[in-house]
Coordinates of C-alpha atoms in Angstrom, one line a residue:
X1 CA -11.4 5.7 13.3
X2 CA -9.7 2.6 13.0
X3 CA -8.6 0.8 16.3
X4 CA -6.7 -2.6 17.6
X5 CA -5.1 -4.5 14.7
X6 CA -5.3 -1.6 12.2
X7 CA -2.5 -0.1 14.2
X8 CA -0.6 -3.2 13.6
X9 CA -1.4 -3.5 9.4
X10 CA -1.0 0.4 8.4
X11 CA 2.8 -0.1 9.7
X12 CA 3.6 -3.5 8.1
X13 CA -4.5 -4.4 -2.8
X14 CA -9.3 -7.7 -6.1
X15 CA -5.5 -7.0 -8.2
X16 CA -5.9 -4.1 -10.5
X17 CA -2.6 -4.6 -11.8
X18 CA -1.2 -4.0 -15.5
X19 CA 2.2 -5.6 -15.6
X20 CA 2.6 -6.8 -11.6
X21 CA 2.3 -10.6 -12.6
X22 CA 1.7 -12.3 -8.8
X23 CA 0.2 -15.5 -8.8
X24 CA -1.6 -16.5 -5.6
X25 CA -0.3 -20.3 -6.6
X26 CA 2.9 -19.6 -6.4
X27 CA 2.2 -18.1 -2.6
X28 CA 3.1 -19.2 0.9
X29 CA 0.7 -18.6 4.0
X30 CA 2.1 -18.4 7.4
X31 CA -0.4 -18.8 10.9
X32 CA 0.3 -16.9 14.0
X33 CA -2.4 -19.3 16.2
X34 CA -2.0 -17.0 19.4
X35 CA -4.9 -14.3 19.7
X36 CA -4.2 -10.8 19.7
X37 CA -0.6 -11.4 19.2
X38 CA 0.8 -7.9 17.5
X39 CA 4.3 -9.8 17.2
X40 CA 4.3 -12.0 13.9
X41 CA 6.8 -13.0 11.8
X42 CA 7.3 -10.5 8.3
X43 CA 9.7 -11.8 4.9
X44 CA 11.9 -9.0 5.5
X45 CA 14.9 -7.9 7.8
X46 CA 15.5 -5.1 9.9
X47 CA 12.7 -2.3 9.5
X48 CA 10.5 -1.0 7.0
X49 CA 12.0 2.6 4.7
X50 CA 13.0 3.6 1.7
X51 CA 11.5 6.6 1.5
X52 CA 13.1 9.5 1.0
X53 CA 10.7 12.1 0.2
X54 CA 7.1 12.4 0.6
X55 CA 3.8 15.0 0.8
X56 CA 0.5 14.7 1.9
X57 CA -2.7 16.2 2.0
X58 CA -6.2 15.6 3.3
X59 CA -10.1 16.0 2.3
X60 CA -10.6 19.1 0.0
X61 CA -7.5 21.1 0.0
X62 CA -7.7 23.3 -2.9
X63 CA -4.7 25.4 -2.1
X64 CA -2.5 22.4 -1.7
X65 CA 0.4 21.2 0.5
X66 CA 3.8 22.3 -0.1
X67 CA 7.0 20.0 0.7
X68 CA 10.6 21.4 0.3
X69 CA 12.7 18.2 -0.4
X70 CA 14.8 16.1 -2.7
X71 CA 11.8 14.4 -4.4
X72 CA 14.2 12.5 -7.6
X73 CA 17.2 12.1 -5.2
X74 CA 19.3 14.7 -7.7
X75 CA 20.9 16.1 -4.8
X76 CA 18.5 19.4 -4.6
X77 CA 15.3 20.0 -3.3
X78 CA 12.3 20.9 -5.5
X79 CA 9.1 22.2 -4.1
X80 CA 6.4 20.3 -4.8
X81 CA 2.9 20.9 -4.1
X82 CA 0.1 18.3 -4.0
X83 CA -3.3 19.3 -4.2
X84 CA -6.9 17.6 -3.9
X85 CA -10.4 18.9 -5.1
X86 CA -13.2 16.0 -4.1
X87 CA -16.1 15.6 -6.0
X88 CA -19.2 13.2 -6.3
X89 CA -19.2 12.3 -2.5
X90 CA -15.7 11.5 -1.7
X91 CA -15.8 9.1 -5.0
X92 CA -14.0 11.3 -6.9
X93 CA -11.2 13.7 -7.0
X94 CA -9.0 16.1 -8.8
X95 CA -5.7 15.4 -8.0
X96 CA -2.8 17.9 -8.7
X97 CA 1.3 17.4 -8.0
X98 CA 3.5 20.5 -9.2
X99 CA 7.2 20.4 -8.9
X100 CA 8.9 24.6 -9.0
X101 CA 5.5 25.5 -10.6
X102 CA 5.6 23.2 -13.1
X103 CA 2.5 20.6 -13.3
X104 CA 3.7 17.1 -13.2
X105 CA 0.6 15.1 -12.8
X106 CA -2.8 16.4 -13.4
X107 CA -5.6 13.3 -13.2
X108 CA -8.9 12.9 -12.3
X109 CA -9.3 9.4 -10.2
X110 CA -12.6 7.3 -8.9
X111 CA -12.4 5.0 -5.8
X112 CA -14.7 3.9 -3.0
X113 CA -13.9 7.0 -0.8
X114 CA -11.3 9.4 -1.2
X115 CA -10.6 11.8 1.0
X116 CA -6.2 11.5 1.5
X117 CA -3.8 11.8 -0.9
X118 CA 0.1 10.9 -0.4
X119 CA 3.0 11.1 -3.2
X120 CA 5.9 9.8 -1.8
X121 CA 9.8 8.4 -3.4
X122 CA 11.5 5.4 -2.3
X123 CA 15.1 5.2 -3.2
X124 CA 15.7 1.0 -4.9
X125 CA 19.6 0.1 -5.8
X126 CA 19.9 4.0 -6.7
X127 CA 16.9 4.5 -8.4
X128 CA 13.9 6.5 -7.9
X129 CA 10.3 5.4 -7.6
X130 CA 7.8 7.8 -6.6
X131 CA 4.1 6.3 -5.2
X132 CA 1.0 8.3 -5.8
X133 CA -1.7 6.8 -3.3
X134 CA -5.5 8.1 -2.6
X135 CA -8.4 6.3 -0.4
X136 CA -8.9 6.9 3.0
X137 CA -6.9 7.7 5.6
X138 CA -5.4 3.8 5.9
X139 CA -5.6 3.8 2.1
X140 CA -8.5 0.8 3.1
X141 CA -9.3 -0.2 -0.5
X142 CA -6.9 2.6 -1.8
X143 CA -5.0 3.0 -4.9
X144 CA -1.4 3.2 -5.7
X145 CA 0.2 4.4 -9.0
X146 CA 4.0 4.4 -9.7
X147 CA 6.2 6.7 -11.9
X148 CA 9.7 7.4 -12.3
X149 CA 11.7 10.5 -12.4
X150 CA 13.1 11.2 -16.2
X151 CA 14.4 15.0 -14.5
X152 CA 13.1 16.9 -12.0
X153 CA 10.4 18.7 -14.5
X154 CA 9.7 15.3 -15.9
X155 CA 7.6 12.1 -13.9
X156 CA 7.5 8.9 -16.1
X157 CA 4.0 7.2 -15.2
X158 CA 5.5 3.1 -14.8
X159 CA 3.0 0.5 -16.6
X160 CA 2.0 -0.3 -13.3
X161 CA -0.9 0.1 -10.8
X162 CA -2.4 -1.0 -7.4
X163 CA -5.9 -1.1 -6.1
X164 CA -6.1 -3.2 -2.5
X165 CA -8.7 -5.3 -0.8
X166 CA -7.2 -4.2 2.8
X167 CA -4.8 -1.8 4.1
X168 CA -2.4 -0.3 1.7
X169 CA 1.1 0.3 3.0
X170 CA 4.1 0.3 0.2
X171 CA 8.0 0.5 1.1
X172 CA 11.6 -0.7 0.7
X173 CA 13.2 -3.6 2.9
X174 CA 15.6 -6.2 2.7
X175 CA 14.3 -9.3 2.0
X176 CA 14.9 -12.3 3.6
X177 CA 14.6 -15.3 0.7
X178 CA 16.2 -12.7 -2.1
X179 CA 19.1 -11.4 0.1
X180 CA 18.4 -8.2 -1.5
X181 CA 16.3 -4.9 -1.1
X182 CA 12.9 -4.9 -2.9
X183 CA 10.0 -2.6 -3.0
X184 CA 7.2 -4.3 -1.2
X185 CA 3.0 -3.8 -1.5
X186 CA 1.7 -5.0 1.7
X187 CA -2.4 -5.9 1.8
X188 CA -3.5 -6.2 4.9
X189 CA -7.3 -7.4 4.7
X190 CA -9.3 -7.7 7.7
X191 CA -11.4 -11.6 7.2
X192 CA -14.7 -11.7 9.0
X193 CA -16.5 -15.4 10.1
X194 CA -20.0 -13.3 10.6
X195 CA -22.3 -10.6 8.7
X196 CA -22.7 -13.1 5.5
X197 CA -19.0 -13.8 5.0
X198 CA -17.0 -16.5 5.4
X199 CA -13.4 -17.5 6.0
X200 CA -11.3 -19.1 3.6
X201 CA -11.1 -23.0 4.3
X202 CA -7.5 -22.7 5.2
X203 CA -7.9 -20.3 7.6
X204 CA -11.0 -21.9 9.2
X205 CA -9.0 -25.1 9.8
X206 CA -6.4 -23.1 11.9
X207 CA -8.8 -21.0 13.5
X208 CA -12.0 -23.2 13.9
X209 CA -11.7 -22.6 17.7
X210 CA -12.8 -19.1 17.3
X211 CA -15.3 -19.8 14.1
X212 CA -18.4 -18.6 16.6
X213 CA -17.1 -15.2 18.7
X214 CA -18.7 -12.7 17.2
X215 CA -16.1 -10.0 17.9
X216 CA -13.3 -12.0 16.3
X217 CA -11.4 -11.7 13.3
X218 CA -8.2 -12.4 10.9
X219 CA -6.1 -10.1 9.6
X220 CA -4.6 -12.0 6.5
X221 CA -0.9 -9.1 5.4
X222 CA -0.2 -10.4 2.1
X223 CA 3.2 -8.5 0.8
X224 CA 4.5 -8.6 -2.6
X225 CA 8.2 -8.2 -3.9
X226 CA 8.9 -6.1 -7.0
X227 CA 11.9 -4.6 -8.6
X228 CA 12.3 -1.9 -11.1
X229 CA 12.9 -3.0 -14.5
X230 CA 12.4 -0.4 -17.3
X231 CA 9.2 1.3 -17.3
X232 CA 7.7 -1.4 -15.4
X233 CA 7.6 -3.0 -12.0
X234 CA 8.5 -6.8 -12.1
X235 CA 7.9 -9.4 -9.8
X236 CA 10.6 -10.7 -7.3
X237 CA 9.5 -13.9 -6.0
X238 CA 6.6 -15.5 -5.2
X239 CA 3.8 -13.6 -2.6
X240 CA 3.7 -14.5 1.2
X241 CA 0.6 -14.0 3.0
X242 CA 0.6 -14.4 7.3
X243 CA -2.3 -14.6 9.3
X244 CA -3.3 -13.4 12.7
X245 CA -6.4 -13.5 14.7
X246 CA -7.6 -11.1 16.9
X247 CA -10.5 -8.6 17.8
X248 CA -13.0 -7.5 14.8
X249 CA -12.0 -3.7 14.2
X250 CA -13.2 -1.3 12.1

C-alpha cells in the first residue's frame, strides 16, 4: 500500500511512554538537502538485528500462527502461538501469545487500525527483550509493548510502552556516540507542507525551495537509544532525528 520512501523508513512513535524519559531538547537534527536521496546518514554502525526470535500474524486469525524457536534465548525452542481476533472496525483487537500451551499474554488493545500483530525477542548484553507490536502493516501509528522473560512459562510486562506518530520499526545496533549496543525505537513520520499542515520552522528553512510542490514531502526518522535496566527501559543518550525530502507517499 505504501510506496517510495516507506520502503526506506520501515527498514531504518505523540509519546505514550511510562518510564522512556526522551527529551526533544536534549535532541540533535540532521538534513539530507538532496531529493529523493534513499542514502542518509543513521547514529548506528554496521546493520540493523538483534532479533532472535519472532512470530507474526495478520487481520483476523483466530486459529493463530505457530513459531518453533528459542523465544527467551534458554537454549530450546518453545512453541509459541500468537493469535488476533479484531473487533470494532479494525480499532480493536483480542490479542493472544501462548508459549507450549501455556497463555502468556492475554489483552485486549485499542489503536487507530489494527489489523498486524508481531511479537518478537531481541537479545541486549545477554539479555532478553521481547516486543509486542500491533497497527497496520508498517505499524504507521502502531504500538509497542516490552516484557521480559522471568522463564519460559513466565513473560514480565517492562514499565514501558510505545505509541508512534510515523513508522514503527524497533531493533538492536551498535551505536556510534555510546560505543555500545542499544535497543533503538526508530519514528519515521512522514511531514506534509499541503492539506492544512505545515512544516516545522526548522525544516522549512532547509527545505524552503520545495515549500510549494504539491507532491513533495519530508520524512523526519527520529531514533531513540534505550538500555534494559530492571523492569524498565532507560534512556541512553539523547534522541537524534534526520531529515530527508522526497516524494509525498502514502
Amino acid at each position: 500500500m505504501k510506496k517510495g520512501l516507506k520502503c526506506l523508513a520501515t527498514i531504518t512513535i505523540c509519546f505514550s511512554i511510562l518510564v522512556m524519559d526522551c527529551h526533544y531538547a536534549e535532541a540533535k537534527d540532521y538534513y539530507d538537502t538532496v531529493y529523493g536521496n534513499y542514502e542518509y546518514e543513521v547514529p548506528y554502525e554496521g546493520t540493523q538485528g538483534g532479533e532472535i526470535a519472532s512470530v507474526y500474524t495478520m487481520d483476523d486469525e483466530k486459529q493463530g500462527v505457530i513459531a518453533e524457536k528459542d523465544f527467551n534465548g534458554d537454549g530450546k525452542k518453545e512453541k509459541v502461538k500468537l493469535s488476533l481476533k479484531l473487533k470494532n472496525n479494525y480499532k480493536k483487537a483480542k490479542i493472544t501469545l501462548k508459549s507450549n500451551n501455556k497463555t502468556l499474554i492475554n489483552k485486549t488493545v485499542t489503536s487507530g487500525f489494527i489489523n498486524h500483530v508481531s511479537f518478537s525477542t531481541y537479545k541486549l548484553n545477554g539479555k532478553c527483550i521481547s516486543v509486542l507490536m500491533y497497527g497496520d502493516e508498517d505499524f504507521e501509528g502502531g504500538n509497542a509493548i516490552f516484557y521480559r522473560w522471568k522463564s519460559s512459562k513466565k513473560l514480565v510486562r517492562l514499565k514501558s510502552n510505545y505509541k508512534a506518530k510515523g513508522y514503527l520499526s524497533i531493533f538492536i545496533a551498535k551505536d556510534k556516540k555510546l560505543g555500545k549496543k542499544v535497543l533503538y525505537i526508530c519514528d519515521a513520520e512522514q511531514l506534509y507542507n499541503l492539506y492544512g499542515e505545515t512544516w516545522p520552522e526548522n525544516v522549512l528553512e532547509k527545505y524552503k525551495e520545495y515549500a510549494d510542490k504539491e507532491s513533495t514531502s519530508v520524512t523526519k526518522s527520529t531514533y531513540y537509544r534505550f538500555l534494559l535496566k530492571d523492569n524498565h527501559l532507560e534512556k541512553a543518550g539523547a534522541a537524534d532525528s534526520y531529515y530527508r525530502i522526497g516524494s509525498a507517499y502514502d
